[in-house]
Short mmCIF file of C-alpha atoms in Angstrom, two decimals:
data_model
loop_
_atom_site.label_atom_id
_atom_site.label_comp_id
_atom_site.label_asym_id
_atom_site.label_seq_id
_atom_site.Cartn_x
_atom_site.Cartn_y
_atom_site.Cartn_z
CA MET T 1 8.55 1.50 -20.46
CA ILE T 2 5.64 1.77 -17.93
CA VAL T 3 6.38 -1.67 -16.52
CA TRP T 4 10.12 -0.74 -15.92
CA LEU T 5 9.03 2.30 -14.22
CA ILE T 6 6.69 0.55 -11.94
CA ALA T 7 9.60 -1.75 -11.03
CA ALA T 8 11.90 1.29 -10.46
CA CYS T 9 9.38 2.99 -8.42
CA GLU T 10 9.09 -0.18 -6.21
CA ILE T 11 12.82 -0.49 -5.93
CA GLY T 12 13.06 3.25 -5.21
CA PHE T 13 10.49 2.96 -2.43
CA TRP T 14 12.57 0.44 -0.59
CA VAL T 15 15.82 2.15 -1.16
CA LEU T 16 14.68 5.51 0.07
CA LEU T 17 13.06 3.60 3.09
CA ALA T 18 16.29 1.97 3.99
CA LEU T 19 18.25 5.24 3.63
CA GLY T 20 15.83 7.20 5.78
CA LEU T 21 15.72 4.74 8.54
CA ALA T 22 19.56 4.32 8.31
CA ALA T 23 19.95 7.97 8.54
CA ARG T 24 17.66 8.41 11.46
CA TYR T 25 18.89 5.55 13.74
CA LEU T 26 22.33 4.70 12.58
CA LEU T 27 23.57 8.33 11.73
CA LYS T 28 21.25 10.21 13.86
CA TRP T 29 20.47 12.60 11.08
CA ARG T 30 16.77 13.04 11.81
CA ARG T 31 16.10 15.94 9.35
CA THR T 32 17.90 13.97 6.69
CA SER T 33 15.69 11.04 7.24
CA VAL T 34 12.71 13.06 7.07
CA VAL T 35 13.69 14.58 3.78
CA LEU T 36 14.35 11.05 2.42
CA LEU T 37 11.10 9.57 3.57
CA LEU T 38 9.21 12.60 2.15
CA CYS T 39 10.53 11.81 -1.31
CA GLU T 40 8.52 8.49 -1.35
CA PRO T 41 5.34 10.21 -2.62
CA VAL T 42 7.37 11.65 -5.62
CA LEU T 43 7.92 8.24 -6.94
CA GLU T 44 4.09 7.88 -7.40
CA LEU T 45 3.81 11.30 -8.82
CA VAL T 46 6.52 10.59 -11.39
CA LEU T 47 4.78 7.36 -12.38
CA PHE T 48 1.45 9.21 -12.76
CA VAL T 49 3.01 11.79 -14.77
CA VAL T 50 4.77 9.42 -17.17
CA THR T 51 1.72 7.32 -17.58
CA ALA T 52 -0.51 10.36 -18.50
CA ILE T 53 2.14 11.48 -20.91
CA ASP T 54 2.30 8.01 -22.38
CA LEU T 55 -1.36 8.06 -23.14
CA ARG T 56 -1.32 11.69 -24.47
CA ASN T 57 1.41 10.70 -26.88
CA GLY T 58 -0.91 8.31 -28.50
CA ALA T 59 0.04 4.97 -26.78
CA GLU T 60 -2.73 2.29 -26.96
CA PRO T 61 -4.18 1.71 -23.47
CA GLY T 62 -2.86 -1.47 -22.17
CA TRP T 63 -2.35 -3.54 -19.17
CA GLU T 64 0.66 -1.73 -18.10
CA HIS T 65 -1.42 1.44 -17.65
CA GLY T 66 -3.95 -0.37 -15.48
CA LEU T 67 -1.20 -1.99 -13.41
CA ALA T 68 0.29 1.56 -12.85
CA ALA T 69 -3.11 2.87 -11.51
CA LEU T 70 -3.40 -0.09 -9.14
CA TYR T 71 0.25 0.29 -7.95
CA ILE T 72 -0.45 3.98 -7.28
CA GLY T 73 -3.76 3.15 -5.38
CA TYR T 74 -2.03 0.40 -3.36
CA THR T 75 0.91 2.71 -2.41
CA VAL T 76 -1.27 5.66 -1.27
CA ALA T 77 -3.35 3.51 0.77
CA PHE T 78 -0.61 1.14 2.28
CA GLY T 79 2.60 2.99 1.81
CA HIS T 80 2.50 5.09 4.99
CA TYR T 81 1.32 2.21 6.95
CA THR T 82 4.34 0.06 5.81
CA ILE T 83 6.72 2.93 6.63
CA ARG T 84 5.28 3.25 10.20
CA TRP T 85 5.49 -0.34 10.81
CA LEU T 86 9.24 -0.66 9.64
CA ASP T 87 10.04 2.59 11.61
CA GLY T 88 8.68 0.97 14.70
CA HIS T 89 11.02 -2.13 14.22
CA ALA T 90 14.01 0.09 13.19
CA ALA T 91 13.43 2.14 16.40
CA HIS T 92 13.47 -1.05 18.39
CA ARG T 93 16.33 -2.83 16.83
CA LEU T 94 18.65 0.09 16.05
CA GLY T 95 17.50 2.78 18.48
CA GLY T 96 16.94 0.88 21.58
CA GLY T 97 13.26 1.54 21.72
CA PRO T 98 10.40 -0.82 22.94
CA PRO T 99 9.32 -3.48 20.58
CA PRO T 100 6.46 -2.45 18.36
CA PRO T 101 2.99 -3.67 19.13
CA ARG T 102 1.89 -6.75 17.32
CA PRO T 103 -1.51 -7.04 15.57
CA PRO T 104 -4.29 -8.61 17.67
CA ARG T 105 -4.95 -12.27 16.88
CA TYR T 106 -8.28 -13.06 18.56
CA GLY T 107 -11.76 -11.61 19.20
CA ARG T 108 -13.19 -8.17 18.45
CA ALA T 109 -9.78 -6.56 18.48
CA ARG T 110 -8.74 -8.80 15.48
CA ALA T 111 -12.06 -8.14 13.79
CA ARG T 112 -11.37 -4.23 14.22
CA HIS T 113 -7.78 -4.73 12.90
CA GLU T 114 -9.13 -6.38 9.77
CA ALA T 115 -11.87 -3.85 9.30
CA LYS T 116 -9.13 -1.06 9.34
CA LEU T 117 -7.24 -3.00 6.58
CA TRP T 118 -10.31 -3.31 4.60
CA LEU T 119 -10.88 0.49 4.88
CA ARG T 120 -7.45 1.10 3.54
CA ALA T 121 -8.21 -1.40 0.76
CA VAL T 122 -11.37 0.69 -0.11
CA PHE T 123 -9.24 3.81 -0.08
CA GLY T 124 -6.70 2.38 -2.51
CA GLY T 125 -9.23 0.96 -4.68
CA ALA T 126 -11.08 4.27 -4.84
CA VAL T 127 -7.84 5.94 -5.96
CA ALA T 128 -7.15 3.24 -8.70
CA LEU T 129 -10.69 3.35 -9.98
CA THR T 130 -10.55 7.20 -10.17
CA LEU T 131 -7.36 7.20 -12.05
CA LEU T 132 -8.55 4.33 -14.45
CA GLN T 133 -11.87 6.18 -15.07
CA CYS T 134 -9.83 9.45 -15.77
CA ALA T 135 -7.89 7.43 -18.21
CA VAL T 136 -11.03 6.08 -20.00
CA TRP T 137 -12.43 9.62 -20.25
CA TYR T 138 -9.07 10.87 -21.59
CA VAL T 139 -8.91 8.19 -24.33
CA GLY T 140 -12.53 8.41 -25.19
CA ASP T 141 -13.60 6.94 -28.44
CA SER T 142 -10.15 7.14 -29.89
CA GLY T 143 -8.84 3.88 -28.47
CA ASP T 144 -9.84 0.56 -26.83
CA VAL T 145 -10.23 0.90 -23.07
CA SER T 146 -11.20 -2.58 -22.44
CA SER T 147 -7.92 -3.21 -20.62
CA LEU T 148 -8.60 -0.20 -18.36
CA ARG T 149 -12.07 -1.47 -17.57
CA SER T 150 -10.64 -4.90 -16.78
CA PHE T 151 -8.32 -3.45 -14.08
CA GLN T 152 -11.34 -1.38 -12.72
CA TRP T 153 -12.82 -4.84 -11.99
CA ALA T 154 -9.57 -6.11 -10.57
CA ALA T 155 -9.64 -3.21 -8.15
CA LEU T 156 -13.10 -3.92 -7.11
CA ARG T 157 -12.29 -7.80 -6.67
CA ALA T 158 -9.39 -6.92 -4.45
CA VAL T 159 -11.61 -4.69 -2.24
CA GLY T 160 -14.16 -7.42 -2.08
CA ILE T 161 -11.57 -9.98 -1.04
CA TYR T 162 -10.46 -7.74 1.83
CA GLY T 163 -14.12 -7.24 2.76
CA LEU T 164 -14.75 -10.95 2.84
CA ILE T 165 -11.72 -11.52 5.03
CA ALA T 166 -12.74 -8.59 7.59
CA LEU T 167 -16.28 -10.06 7.56
CA SER T 168 -15.17 -13.61 8.49
CA TYR T 169 -13.41 -12.28 11.51
CA THR T 170 -16.42 -10.41 12.52
CA VAL T 171 -18.90 -13.33 12.09
CA TRP T 172 -16.56 -16.10 13.07
CA PRO T 173 -14.06 -14.49 15.59
CA ARG T 174 -11.07 -16.40 16.63
CA LYS T 175 -11.13 -17.36 20.31
CA ALA T 176 -7.91 -17.23 22.33
CA PRO T 177 -6.70 -20.49 23.63
CA ALA T 178 -6.86 -21.24 27.27
CA GLY T 179 -4.27 -19.23 29.31
CA ALA T 180 -3.38 -16.88 26.30
CA GLU T 181 -3.09 -13.29 27.19
CA ALA T 182 -5.85 -10.91 25.82
CA ASP T 183 -5.01 -9.16 22.63
CA GLY T 184 -4.33 -5.44 22.46
CA ASP T 185 -5.90 -3.12 19.94
CA GLU T 186 -3.12 -1.66 18.43
CA PRO T 187 -2.47 -2.16 14.69
CA GLY T 188 0.72 -3.80 13.64
CA ARG T 189 1.92 -5.02 10.27
CA ASP T 190 -0.77 -6.29 7.96
CA ARG T 191 -0.63 -9.06 5.37
CA THR T 192 -0.32 -6.74 2.51
CA ALA T 193 2.82 -5.03 4.01
CA SER T 194 4.43 -8.38 4.43
CA THR T 195 4.06 -9.43 0.81
CA SER T 196 4.80 -6.00 -1.01
CA THR T 197 6.07 -2.66 -0.79
CA GLY T 198 3.52 -1.03 -0.37
CA SER T 199 3.96 0.58 0.03
CA ARG T 200 2.97 2.12 1.55
#
C-alpha cells in the first residue's frame, strides 16, 4: 500500500502543479492557484501519517517505508525549487513574462549553483535520516530495522554524490569558450528537477 501511495503522491504533485499554474495563467484565478499550490505539502503529510500508522499497526519495516522517507526528504528539499522553476516558465509561455534565467554553465557561478544544489540535498538527506531514525526508535527491538538502516546509508550516499559533483565544479571549473557570454548567477532548474518531481 505504501508504494501505491508514493506513486499517488507523485502523480498528485504534478496534477496539483498543473492545475495551479493553469488557474493562475490561463484562467487568471490567482487565489485559486495559491490554494492549489499550498495543497502540495498535504501530500507529504498524508504519506508520513499513513507510513506511521502502518508501522504502528505492526507492519514489518520494509523497503517501502524507507522509500517513503527518502521521497518525503527529496520533496521537502526540492519541491519548492521545482515549482518555482515551472512557475517561471509558465509565466513566460502563458503569461507573456520574460524568459526565466538559465543556470550558469561556467566558472565560479556554476560552482556556486552546484553548491546550492548540494545544500538542498543535505537538507533533504537530513529530513530522510531523521524520519528513518524515528522509525528505528519506534520499532525498537520488536522488529527488523535493517531495511531502514540501509536506506539511511542510501540517503548519505546521495548527499555524498551531490557533494562530489559540487566539489568537481569548484576544483575543476568549466571555462567559457571564446566569444561566449559570461554566465549570470541566477539559479535555474537543477538536474534533479529535470528527472523527477520533486518535487519539489
